[in-house]
PDB file of C-alpha atoms in Angstrom:
ATOM      1  CA  UNK A   1       1.344 -10.983  12.819  1.00 33.00           C
ATOM      2  CA  UNK A   2       1.983  -9.546   9.368  1.00 40.00           C
ATOM      3  CA  UNK A   3      -0.407  -6.823   8.425  1.00 44.00           C
ATOM      4  CA  UNK A   4      -2.014  -6.285   5.051  1.00 53.00           C
ATOM      5  CA  UNK A   5      -0.471  -2.877   4.526  1.00 60.00           C
ATOM      6  CA  UNK A   6       2.658  -0.892   5.104  1.00 59.00           C
ATOM      7  CA  UNK A   7       3.123   2.837   5.441  1.00 57.00           C
ATOM      8  CA  UNK A   8       5.967   4.630   3.716  1.00 56.00           C
ATOM      9  CA  UNK A   9       7.584   7.701   5.211  1.00 56.00           C
ATOM     10  CA  UNK A  10      10.918   9.489   4.989  1.00 63.00           C
ATOM     11  CA  UNK A  11      13.653   7.573   6.804  1.00 74.00           C
ATOM     12  CA  UNK A  12      13.847  10.491   9.262  1.00 82.00           C
ATOM     13  CA  UNK A  13      10.091  10.529  10.043  1.00 85.00           C
ATOM     14  CA  UNK A  14       9.055  10.224  13.720  1.00 87.00           C
ATOM     15  CA  UNK A  15       7.584   6.752  13.092  1.00 86.00           C
ATOM     16  CA  UNK A  16      10.313   5.450  10.748  1.00 86.00           C
ATOM     17  CA  UNK A  17      12.103   3.354  13.383  1.00 85.00           C
ATOM     18  CA  UNK A  18       8.991   1.629  14.764  1.00 91.00           C
ATOM     19  CA  UNK A  19       8.566  -2.139  14.475  1.00 92.00           C
ATOM     20  CA  UNK A  20       4.920  -1.571  13.479  1.00 93.00           C
ATOM     21  CA  UNK A  21       2.232   1.098  13.781  1.00 91.00           C
ATOM     22  CA  UNK A  22      -1.562   1.369  13.767  1.00 89.00           C
ATOM     23  CA  UNK A  23      -3.771   3.588  11.598  1.00 85.00           C
ATOM     24  CA  UNK A  24      -4.240   5.874  14.627  1.00 84.00           C
ATOM     25  CA  UNK A  25      -0.470   6.497  14.772  1.00 88.00           C
ATOM     26  CA  UNK A  26      -0.567   8.386  11.474  1.00 82.00           C
ATOM     27  CA  UNK A  27      -4.194   9.567  11.391  1.00 80.00           C
ATOM     28  CA  UNK A  28      -3.208  13.216  10.875  1.00 79.00           C
ATOM     29  CA  UNK A  29      -0.550  12.572   8.214  1.00 81.00           C
ATOM     30  CA  UNK A  30      -1.238  13.719   4.663  1.00 80.00           C
ATOM     31  CA  UNK A  31      -1.474  10.940   2.058  1.00 82.00           C
ATOM     32  CA  UNK A  32      -0.439  11.355  -1.584  1.00 80.00           C
ATOM     33  CA  UNK A  33      -3.335  10.955  -4.032  1.00 78.00           C
ATOM     34  CA  UNK A  34      -2.751   9.744  -7.606  1.00 80.00           C
ATOM     35  CA  UNK A  35      -4.596  11.040 -10.635  1.00 81.00           C
ATOM     36  CA  UNK A  36      -6.941   8.582 -12.278  1.00 78.00           C
ATOM     37  CA  UNK A  37      -7.401   6.338  -9.222  1.00 77.00           C
ATOM     38  CA  UNK A  38     -10.867   4.860  -8.754  1.00 77.00           C
ATOM     39  CA  UNK A  39     -12.843   5.558  -5.587  1.00 74.00           C
ATOM     40  CA  UNK A  40     -12.420   1.927  -4.461  1.00 75.00           C
ATOM     41  CA  UNK A  41      -8.629   2.025  -4.889  1.00 75.00           C
ATOM     42  CA  UNK A  42      -8.373   5.434  -3.193  1.00 76.00           C
ATOM     43  CA  UNK A  43     -10.445   4.150  -0.277  1.00 75.00           C
ATOM     44  CA  UNK A  44      -8.130   1.136   0.055  1.00 75.00           C
ATOM     45  CA  UNK A  45      -4.873   3.060   0.263  1.00 77.00           C
ATOM     46  CA  UNK A  46      -6.456   5.665   2.525  1.00 79.00           C
ATOM     47  CA  UNK A  47      -7.581   2.826   4.879  1.00 78.00           C
ATOM     48  CA  UNK A  48     -11.163   4.047   4.791  1.00 77.00           C
ATOM     49  CA  UNK A  49     -13.453   3.961   6.563  1.00 72.00           C
ATOM     50  CA  UNK A  50     -11.204   5.175   9.353  1.00 71.00           C
ATOM     51  CA  UNK A  51     -11.864   5.111  13.083  1.00 67.00           C
ATOM     52  CA  UNK A  52     -14.287   7.880  13.936  1.00 74.00           C
ATOM     53  CA  UNK A  53     -15.426   8.139  10.305  1.00 76.00           C
ATOM     54  CA  UNK A  54     -12.971  10.933   9.438  1.00 75.00           C
ATOM     55  CA  UNK A  55     -11.486  10.804   5.930  1.00 76.00           C
ATOM     56  CA  UNK A  56      -7.709  10.599   5.621  1.00 77.00           C
ATOM     57  CA  UNK A  57      -6.149  13.986   4.901  1.00 75.00           C
ATOM     58  CA  UNK A  58      -4.803  14.313   1.375  1.00 75.00           C
ATOM     59  CA  UNK A  59      -1.384  15.739   0.625  1.00 69.00           C
ATOM     60  CA  UNK A  60      -0.709  19.121  -0.886  1.00 68.00           C
ATOM     61  CA  UNK A  61      -0.128  17.677  -4.357  1.00 76.00           C
ATOM     62  CA  UNK A  62      -1.639  15.070  -6.653  1.00 81.00           C
ATOM     63  CA  UNK A  63       0.891  12.942  -8.528  1.00 86.00           C
ATOM     64  CA  UNK A  64       0.804  11.031 -11.796  1.00 86.00           C
ATOM     65  CA  UNK A  65       3.448   8.389 -11.122  1.00 85.00           C
ATOM     66  CA  UNK A  66       4.603   6.212  -8.272  1.00 83.00           C
ATOM     67  CA  UNK A  67       8.083   7.731  -8.551  1.00 87.00           C
ATOM     68  CA  UNK A  68       6.582  11.204  -7.999  1.00 87.00           C
ATOM     69  CA  UNK A  69       4.807   9.836  -4.927  1.00 85.00           C
ATOM     70  CA  UNK A  70       8.102   8.534  -3.531  1.00 87.00           C
ATOM     71  CA  UNK A  71       9.732  11.930  -4.076  1.00 87.00           C
ATOM     72  CA  UNK A  72       6.997  13.708  -2.078  1.00 84.00           C
ATOM     73  CA  UNK A  73       7.352  11.163   0.707  1.00 85.00           C
ATOM     74  CA  UNK A  74      11.146  11.506   0.767  1.00 86.00           C
ATOM     75  CA  UNK A  75      10.716  15.294   0.966  1.00 85.00           C
ATOM     76  CA  UNK A  76       8.510  14.824   4.057  1.00 81.00           C
ATOM     77  CA  UNK A  77       5.388  16.268   2.380  1.00 80.00           C
ATOM     78  CA  UNK A  78       3.246  13.136   2.757  1.00 81.00           C
ATOM     79  CA  UNK A  79       3.083   9.403   3.483  1.00 84.00           C
ATOM     80  CA  UNK A  80       1.616   6.459   1.550  1.00 84.00           C
ATOM     81  CA  UNK A  81      -0.117   3.194   2.363  1.00 85.00           C
ATOM     82  CA  UNK A  82       0.751   0.237   0.136  1.00 82.00           C
ATOM     83  CA  UNK A  83      -0.082  -3.457   0.117  1.00 78.00           C
ATOM     84  CA  UNK A  84       2.217  -5.661   2.185  1.00 76.00           C
ATOM     85  CA  UNK A  85       4.909  -7.100  -0.006  1.00 76.00           C
ATOM     86  CA  UNK A  86       5.185  -4.064  -2.302  1.00 80.00           C
ATOM     87  CA  UNK A  87       8.960  -3.635  -2.331  1.00 79.00           C
ATOM     88  CA  UNK A  88       9.300  -0.571  -4.563  1.00 79.00           C
ATOM     89  CA  UNK A  89       9.876   1.724  -1.597  1.00 73.00           C
ATOM     90  CA  UNK A  90      12.699  -0.443  -0.295  1.00 78.00           C
ATOM     91  CA  UNK A  91      14.775   0.418  -3.360  1.00 79.00           C
ATOM     92  CA  UNK A  92      15.456   3.816  -1.800  1.00 84.00           C
ATOM     93  CA  UNK A  93      17.516   4.305   1.336  1.00 85.00           C
ATOM     94  CA  UNK A  94      15.814   7.640   2.093  1.00 88.00           C
ATOM     95  CA  UNK A  95      12.459   5.923   2.805  1.00 87.00           C
ATOM     96  CA  UNK A  96      11.296   3.617   5.585  1.00 86.00           C
ATOM     97  CA  UNK A  97       8.614   0.935   5.294  1.00 87.00           C
ATOM     98  CA  UNK A  98       6.731   0.054   8.482  1.00 89.00           C
ATOM     99  CA  UNK A  99       3.972  -2.585   8.775  1.00 89.00           C
ATOM    100  CA  UNK A 100       0.528  -1.391   9.841  1.00 89.00           C
ATOM    101  CA  UNK A 101      -1.154  -3.505  12.513  1.00 89.00           C
ATOM    102  CA  UNK A 102      -4.942  -3.695  12.487  1.00 82.00           C
ATOM    103  CA  UNK A 103      -5.217  -2.634   8.841  1.00 79.00           C
ATOM    104  CA  UNK A 104      -8.392  -4.087   7.383  1.00 74.00           C
ATOM    105  CA  UNK A 105      -7.916  -7.050   5.033  1.00 73.00           C
ATOM    106  CA  UNK A 106      -8.641  -6.687   1.348  1.00 72.00           C
ATOM    107  CA  UNK A 107      -9.958  -9.076  -1.259  1.00 74.00           C
ATOM    108  CA  UNK A 108      -8.152 -10.016  -4.446  1.00 74.00           C
ATOM    109  CA  UNK A 109      -9.905 -11.563  -7.431  1.00 79.00           C
ATOM    110  CA  UNK A 110      -8.194 -13.307 -10.326  1.00 81.00           C
ATOM    111  CA  UNK A 111     -10.474 -13.565 -13.333  1.00 85.00           C
ATOM    112  CA  UNK A 112      -9.565 -15.552 -16.446  1.00 86.00           C
ATOM    113  CA  UNK A 113     -11.365 -17.064 -19.403  1.00 89.00           C
ATOM    114  CA  UNK A 114     -12.760 -20.522 -18.654  1.00 88.00           C
ATOM    115  CA  UNK A 115     -10.304 -23.197 -19.744  1.00 86.00           C
ATOM    116  CA  UNK A 116      -7.473 -20.747 -20.518  1.00 87.00           C
ATOM    117  CA  UNK A 117      -4.315 -22.861 -20.750  1.00 89.00           C
ATOM    118  CA  UNK A 118      -1.874 -20.031 -21.472  1.00 93.00           C
ATOM    119  CA  UNK A 119       1.156 -20.887 -19.279  1.00 94.00           C
ATOM    120  CA  UNK A 120       1.418 -17.301 -18.035  1.00 94.00           C
ATOM    121  CA  UNK A 121      -2.209 -17.350 -16.884  1.00 91.00           C
ATOM    122  CA  UNK A 122      -1.822 -20.776 -15.276  1.00 91.00           C
ATOM    123  CA  UNK A 123       1.342 -19.725 -13.399  1.00 93.00           C
ATOM    124  CA  UNK A 124      -0.218 -16.420 -12.359  1.00 90.00           C
ATOM    125  CA  UNK A 125      -3.256 -18.200 -10.891  1.00 87.00           C
ATOM    126  CA  UNK A 126      -0.989 -20.657  -9.059  1.00 89.00           C
ATOM    127  CA  UNK A 127       1.140 -17.796  -7.685  1.00 89.00           C
ATOM    128  CA  UNK A 128      -1.912 -15.819  -6.632  1.00 85.00           C
ATOM    129  CA  UNK A 129      -3.292 -18.850  -4.818  1.00 84.00           C
ATOM    130  CA  UNK A 130       0.022 -19.474  -3.088  1.00 84.00           C
ATOM    131  CA  UNK A 131       0.896 -15.907  -2.097  1.00 79.00           C
ATOM    132  CA  UNK A 132      -2.462 -14.157  -1.686  1.00 76.00           C
ATOM    133  CA  UNK A 133      -4.273 -16.784   0.363  1.00 72.00           C
ATOM    134  CA  UNK A 134      -4.231 -16.334   4.115  1.00 65.00           C
ATOM    135  CA  UNK A 135      -2.673 -19.268   5.920  1.00 57.00           C
ATOM    136  CA  UNK A 136      -5.164 -21.218   8.010  1.00 46.00           C
TER     137      UNK A 136
END
């Protein structure tokens, strides 16, 4: 079963070769926070609330960009949780992406103006419906 999240870690990390992991497998790992993230977004990527109600530990640094986050992960200073299907981490051979089993699902909303016929909006809504809807 494909999970809703994946955890990034250096390719040499103790969990890097696993087929999948659970939130408990990396409960003590530091996560990289980003500046300017809302509480809801931070809670999502930290997989909160966590089992036992403990907050996820934050990494030693706060970063401004995704590229900075990947550098910290590659250096072994932290890990990150991203939505399934986010392929940015796969562009680097010094990182591993491992699916997280039992990650809570998230909701996605697409909001447009009523009757908007802009082809980009129409195609985006169609794509969102096709790729973000759970198969029955």
